XYZ file of C-alpha atoms in Angstrom:
400
model
C -20.288 -5.773 -11.798
C -21.908 -3.706 -14.584
C -25.161 -4.697 -16.305
C -23.493 -5.723 -19.622
C -21.127 -8.051 -17.724
C -24.015 -9.636 -15.828
C -25.880 -10.041 -19.111
C -22.882 -11.786 -20.670
C -22.641 -14.215 -17.761
C -26.376 -14.949 -18.021
C -25.939 -15.707 -21.737
C -23.328 -18.298 -20.897
C -24.873 -19.843 -17.818
C -28.536 -19.850 -18.884
C -27.934 -20.617 -22.602
C -30.679 -18.441 -24.118
C -32.157 -19.504 -27.426
C -30.991 -18.088 -30.739
C -34.209 -16.080 -31.227
C -33.237 -13.706 -28.419
C -29.774 -13.237 -29.909
C -31.237 -12.542 -33.351
C -33.593 -9.936 -31.888
C -30.677 -8.244 -30.125
C -28.640 -8.186 -33.340
C -31.611 -6.882 -35.340
C -32.248 -4.098 -32.824
C -28.595 -3.003 -32.819
C -28.406 -3.125 -36.630
C -31.555 -0.994 -36.972
C -30.142 1.661 -34.640
C -26.820 1.706 -36.494
C -28.517 2.146 -39.854
C -30.724 4.973 -38.558
C -27.646 6.792 -37.235
C -25.746 6.357 -40.499
C -28.675 7.459 -42.678
C -29.340 10.402 -40.377
C -25.772 11.602 -40.977
C -26.190 11.233 -44.750
C -29.556 13.022 -44.963
C -28.817 15.691 -42.379
C -32.030 14.963 -40.478
C -33.654 12.213 -38.456
C -36.468 9.979 -39.676
C -39.635 12.056 -40.220
C -37.877 15.248 -39.103
C -38.558 18.496 -40.981
C -35.322 20.431 -41.277
C -33.927 23.115 -43.559
C -30.576 21.406 -43.244
C -31.852 18.198 -44.849
C -29.566 17.118 -47.714
C -31.580 14.318 -49.285
C -34.962 12.638 -48.884
C -35.535 9.024 -47.870
C -37.191 6.642 -50.304
C -38.539 3.700 -48.336
C -36.706 0.458 -47.542
C -35.383 -2.637 -49.224
C -35.431 -6.051 -47.590
C -32.259 -8.059 -47.121
C -31.393 -11.217 -45.186
C -28.227 -11.004 -43.084
C -26.540 -14.308 -42.298
C -25.090 -14.066 -38.779
C -23.637 -16.520 -36.258
C -27.019 -16.499 -34.535
C -28.894 -17.295 -37.758
C -30.653 -15.222 -40.404
C -31.618 -11.657 -39.446
C -34.141 -9.809 -41.632
C -33.011 -6.248 -42.281
C -34.926 -3.248 -43.682
C -32.226 -1.093 -45.265
C -33.222 2.563 -45.827
C -33.125 3.875 -49.420
C -32.404 7.448 -50.556
C -33.925 9.448 -53.455
C -30.438 10.548 -54.522
C -27.338 8.483 -54.110
C -27.207 5.179 -52.293
C -26.719 3.797 -48.817
C -25.208 0.476 -47.743
C -24.624 -0.410 -44.059
C -20.972 -0.514 -43.104
C -21.484 -3.516 -40.839
C -22.485 -5.648 -43.835
C -18.954 -5.602 -45.226
C -18.113 -9.291 -45.691
C -17.624 -10.946 -42.292
C -15.550 -8.074 -40.909
C -18.049 -6.801 -38.356
C -19.318 -10.270 -37.442
C -15.804 -11.523 -36.787
C -14.949 -8.479 -34.680
C -18.145 -8.914 -32.675
C -17.475 -12.598 -32.096
C -13.904 -11.852 -31.023
C -15.159 -9.213 -28.604
C -17.666 -11.654 -27.088
C -15.006 -14.322 -26.546
C -12.559 -11.802 -25.103
C -15.186 -10.461 -22.709
C -16.105 -13.983 -21.638
C -12.437 -14.724 -20.964
C -12.000 -11.547 -18.934
C -15.041 -12.474 -16.869
C -13.328 -15.712 -15.871
C -15.675 -17.959 -17.836
C -14.175 -21.385 -18.469
C -13.114 -22.545 -21.936
C -15.945 -25.075 -21.935
C -18.496 -22.352 -21.215
C -16.954 -20.182 -23.931
C -17.415 -23.143 -26.277
C -21.085 -23.350 -25.265
C -21.465 -19.628 -25.911
C -19.966 -19.948 -29.384
C -22.333 -22.836 -30.161
C -25.247 -20.643 -29.052
C -24.062 -18.112 -31.646
C -24.475 -20.729 -34.369
C -20.898 -22.032 -34.711
C -19.621 -25.563 -34.331
C -17.584 -24.714 -31.252
C -14.119 -23.369 -30.653
C -10.915 -24.981 -29.430
C -8.688 -23.852 -26.589
C -6.008 -22.808 -29.063
C -8.518 -20.651 -30.954
C -9.619 -18.984 -27.731
C -5.988 -18.261 -26.876
C -5.273 -16.770 -30.289
C -8.304 -14.534 -30.085
C -7.475 -13.432 -26.555
C -3.910 -12.544 -27.486
C -5.408 -9.452 -29.074
C -5.830 -8.208 -25.512
C -2.077 -8.326 -24.904
C -1.292 -5.008 -26.564
C -3.898 -3.112 -24.543
C -2.975 -4.816 -21.278
C 0.734 -4.243 -21.901
C 0.187 -0.547 -22.580
C -1.863 -0.255 -19.383
C 0.697 -2.010 -17.182
C 3.645 -0.073 -18.640
C 2.061 3.376 -18.808
C 3.925 6.291 -17.171
C 2.897 7.055 -13.583
C 2.422 10.803 -13.316
C 2.045 13.049 -10.280
C 2.393 12.283 -6.559
C 0.901 9.185 -4.943
C 0.769 9.670 -1.146
C -0.857 6.315 -0.420
C 0.112 2.917 -1.804
C -1.476 -0.471 -1.067
C 0.385 -3.598 -2.155
C -0.600 -7.239 -1.767
C -0.337 -10.640 -3.441
C -2.625 -13.499 -4.353
C -1.712 -16.930 -5.719
C -2.799 -18.740 -8.879
C -1.780 -22.030 -10.472
C 0.178 -22.296 -13.715
C 1.939 -24.997 -15.738
C 5.718 -24.745 -15.787
C 7.955 -27.346 -17.404
C 5.292 -30.024 -17.182
C 4.468 -29.282 -13.525
C 1.645 -27.349 -11.875
C 2.972 -24.677 -9.505
C 1.579 -21.731 -7.555
C 2.875 -18.292 -8.422
C 2.378 -14.963 -6.698
C 0.466 -12.246 -8.520
C 1.288 -8.943 -6.830
C -0.753 -5.798 -7.330
C -0.237 -2.149 -6.365
C -3.085 0.334 -5.918
C -2.454 3.999 -5.218
C -4.289 7.218 -4.398
C -2.881 10.328 -6.028
C -2.738 13.898 -4.740
C -6.166 14.546 -6.317
C -7.720 11.806 -4.188
C -8.244 9.508 -7.182
C -7.587 5.774 -6.977
C -5.821 3.755 -9.683
C -4.229 0.368 -10.217
C -0.548 1.196 -10.674
C 0.923 -2.160 -11.599
C 1.141 -5.927 -11.287
C 3.775 -8.626 -11.643
C 4.145 -12.393 -11.383
C 6.837 -14.260 -9.481
C 7.611 -17.581 -7.810
C 7.148 -16.233 -4.270
C 6.882 -13.081 -2.147
C 10.606 -12.948 -1.437
C 12.327 -9.608 -0.879
C 14.117 -9.560 -4.287
C 10.779 -9.953 -6.056
C 9.139 -7.098 -4.114
C 12.236 -4.955 -4.586
C 12.192 -5.511 -8.354
C 8.471 -4.715 -8.460
C 8.808 -1.429 -6.551
C 11.866 -0.497 -8.599
C 9.816 -0.996 -11.766
C 7.103 1.305 -10.386
C 9.646 4.015 -9.538
C 11.161 3.772 -13.023
C 7.695 4.396 -14.460
C 7.429 7.554 -12.337
C 6.050 6.573 -8.911
C 6.902 9.332 -6.437
C 5.572 11.234 -3.441
C 4.652 8.089 -1.475
C 3.981 8.875 2.193
C 2.429 5.626 3.439
C 2.585 2.035 2.204
C -0.088 -0.357 3.508
C 0.452 -4.123 3.374
C 0.482 -7.266 5.467
C 3.467 -8.045 7.672
C 5.488 -9.884 5.032
C 9.172 -9.215 5.730
C 9.948 -9.044 2.017
C 7.532 -6.143 1.529
C 8.789 -4.280 4.577
C 12.433 -4.619 3.505
C 11.711 -3.536 -0.072
C 9.714 -0.492 1.077
C 12.487 0.667 3.413
C 15.063 0.203 0.670
C 13.297 1.979 -2.217
C 10.643 4.321 -0.822
C 11.102 7.124 1.678
C 7.746 6.292 3.238
C 6.089 5.095 6.436
C 4.985 1.468 6.495
C 1.516 0.562 7.832
C 0.943 -2.994 8.989
C -2.565 -4.116 8.086
C -4.666 -3.890 11.233
C -6.927 -6.767 10.189
C -3.973 -9.126 9.682
C -2.492 -8.045 13.002
C -5.726 -8.770 14.867
C -5.774 -12.301 13.468
C -2.256 -12.853 14.782
C -3.082 -11.270 18.130
C -6.241 -13.292 18.725
C -4.342 -16.497 18.021
C -2.505 -15.837 21.322
C -5.695 -15.105 23.269
C -7.358 -18.525 23.253
C -10.970 -19.132 22.298
C -12.405 -17.867 25.583
C -10.391 -14.645 25.615
C -10.652 -13.529 22.000
C -13.723 -11.349 22.416
C -12.300 -9.552 25.452
C -8.872 -9.022 23.873
C -10.448 -7.751 20.654
C -12.527 -5.226 22.617
C -9.463 -4.096 24.594
C -7.313 -3.474 21.520
C -10.215 -1.711 19.757
C -10.115 0.984 22.440
C -6.650 1.989 21.204
C -7.920 2.297 17.646
C -10.791 4.501 18.866
C -8.470 7.237 20.164
C -8.420 10.610 18.419
C -4.696 11.363 18.500
C -1.526 9.308 17.882
C -0.317 10.046 21.421
C -3.550 8.837 23.030
C -3.597 5.717 20.833
C -0.017 4.850 21.761
C -0.670 5.384 25.465
C -3.771 3.182 25.393
C -1.909 0.516 23.407
C 0.836 0.269 26.005
C -1.685 0.175 28.822
C -3.451 -2.792 27.207
C -0.146 -4.609 26.643
C 0.749 -4.179 30.302
C -2.668 -5.461 31.426
C -2.452 -8.690 29.418
C 1.255 -9.322 30.069
C 0.842 -11.464 33.238
C -1.570 -13.950 31.617
C -0.727 -13.571 27.904
C 2.981 -12.741 27.661
C 3.229 -13.692 23.966
C 0.403 -11.326 23.075
C 2.034 -8.530 25.093
C 5.342 -9.072 23.299
C 3.567 -9.034 19.936
C 1.924 -5.728 20.826
C 5.235 -4.248 21.968
C 6.890 -5.100 18.664
C 3.965 -4.138 16.419
C 2.913 -0.833 17.985
C 4.678 1.656 15.654
C 3.649 -0.259 12.529
C 0.005 -0.951 13.427
C -0.598 2.623 14.631
C 1.337 4.331 11.815
C -1.889 5.481 10.106
C -2.813 7.592 13.165
C -0.309 10.271 12.126
C -2.222 10.903 8.876
C -5.398 12.985 8.362
C -8.314 11.766 10.442
C -10.583 11.702 7.369
C -8.331 9.087 5.724
C -7.737 6.739 8.632
C -10.680 4.407 8.016
C -9.203 3.604 4.580
C -5.547 3.477 5.664
C -5.467 1.078 8.585
C -5.830 -2.103 6.507
C -5.401 -3.655 3.077
C -9.183 -3.940 2.637
C -9.233 -1.710 -0.486
C -6.877 -4.066 -2.320
C -8.268 -7.226 -0.676
C -11.586 -6.631 -2.416
C -9.756 -6.330 -5.726
C -7.824 -9.531 -5.012
C -11.115 -11.242 -4.224
C -12.422 -10.303 -7.665
C -9.212 -11.600 -9.274
C -9.528 -14.836 -7.329
C -13.174 -15.263 -8.290
C -12.423 -14.987 -11.985
C -9.154 -16.926 -12.049
C -10.605 -19.862 -10.090
C -12.931 -20.557 -13.021
C -9.901 -20.900 -15.286
C -8.231 -23.216 -12.755
C -4.755 -23.860 -14.156
C -3.226 -21.313 -16.525
C -1.185 -22.625 -19.470
C 1.584 -20.047 -18.924
C 2.365 -16.749 -17.204
C 1.412 -14.759 -20.294
C -2.170 -16.016 -19.897
C -2.171 -14.864 -16.251
C -0.972 -11.405 -17.260
C -3.612 -11.239 -19.977
C -6.545 -12.097 -17.728
C -5.474 -10.379 -14.488
C -4.192 -7.350 -16.395
C -7.533 -6.997 -18.173
C -9.375 -7.266 -14.838
C -7.152 -4.554 -13.347
C -7.590 -2.328 -16.385
C -11.353 -2.776 -16.130
C -11.333 -1.896 -12.422
C -9.118 1.148 -12.922
C -11.465 2.395 -15.652
C -14.442 2.020 -13.311
C -12.677 4.062 -10.642
C -11.749 6.732 -13.197
C -15.360 7.423 -14.188
C -16.726 7.570 -10.644
C -17.874 11.075 -9.803
C -16.837 10.927 -6.150
C -13.147 10.912 -5.315
C -11.837 8.155 -3.077
C -10.492 10.891 -0.789
C -11.575 14.524 -1.011
C -9.222 17.035 -2.574
C -9.305 19.285 0.496
C -8.106 16.524 2.828
C -5.270 15.612 0.430
C -3.725 19.098 0.467
C -1.793 18.679 3.763
C 0.083 15.730 2.222
C 1.457 17.796 -0.664
C 5.136 18.673 -0.814
C 4.306 21.589 -3.110
C 4.334 24.822 -1.037
C 2.060 26.550 -3.568
C -0.601 23.862 -3.159
C -0.288 23.974 0.627
C -0.538 27.773 0.652
C -3.712 27.689 -1.446
C -5.388 25.700 1.318
C -4.786 28.437 3.911
C -7.950 30.546 4.476
C -7.680 34.018 2.992
C -4.603 33.204 0.923
């Protein structure tokens, strides 16, 4: 979580006094005025410059009534012409700032009651749930544009998963599935590609979700990583010409359930030897050897391993440098954990639009953070072998 987000949460949870807020507002206002006056004069405060357009002429005092109380401003004066801060236009800037604070609090998963406390700390009488909703609806346009944006380029790797939240429907409280797709493109960059909400993780729902992604431009998928939900597997085979990877972590949970408490550590160590192999052939051979060893005492585990082998070891046929990130849904599980953390504070959503607003904003925030990271999720050199473009593949050949 970034420093501004942590600061916002501390404002809500620790309820700082209004003096601190006034000092923050005064500091920001002073910096804004210095920037504006610098543009008008052509030089900074006290700076000697041949490009200076006009001289300063001291300051005039003015009280600024804000939500946090009265802030004393020193507005710069000019020898020629006049200057008036743009943020002092009647209520416009203050209202935008307040809206931004409430929106940010909502995105951070802060409850309506805590938002109300925050607003009171800003000097207001409080705010109702309906007012919060109206203010937060301003997020809908941005979130909608993010979730419906065109998907450009090739996306060799795709992680998909679901988490559940509660919502009111027709007077009842029900759980709905929020499904999310994260991809890595041919440049090795990671992005959130989409989300949707549905009553369950049935095959038609997953099929409709993947179809929506393909309509937006999803292509070039080589490997899809998910848990062993039959609906996902069926939808992937129907719509994407891609290999399916069963999450190794989920598989191990299922496998150890057949091992008994006393045998779990031994079985886990045995299966880990297959994952430690360098080649797909060696991994498959070791896998079958382990299944045969446990078959006499743990026939259900052996049968599970027989059925799951091609799906659990699918990632072994991809570049070695990528395997640590391909064998499980951990990359998207961490994102789901963040969604869960923030949505649990809300508790029960009033409707699905509110879910889309909050979760969509969280996803947009996460995708933005990934976009500005200097390091790629996977290096460009290791992504080249996955390209279907012969020109790109040829450029990777030494001496070409």
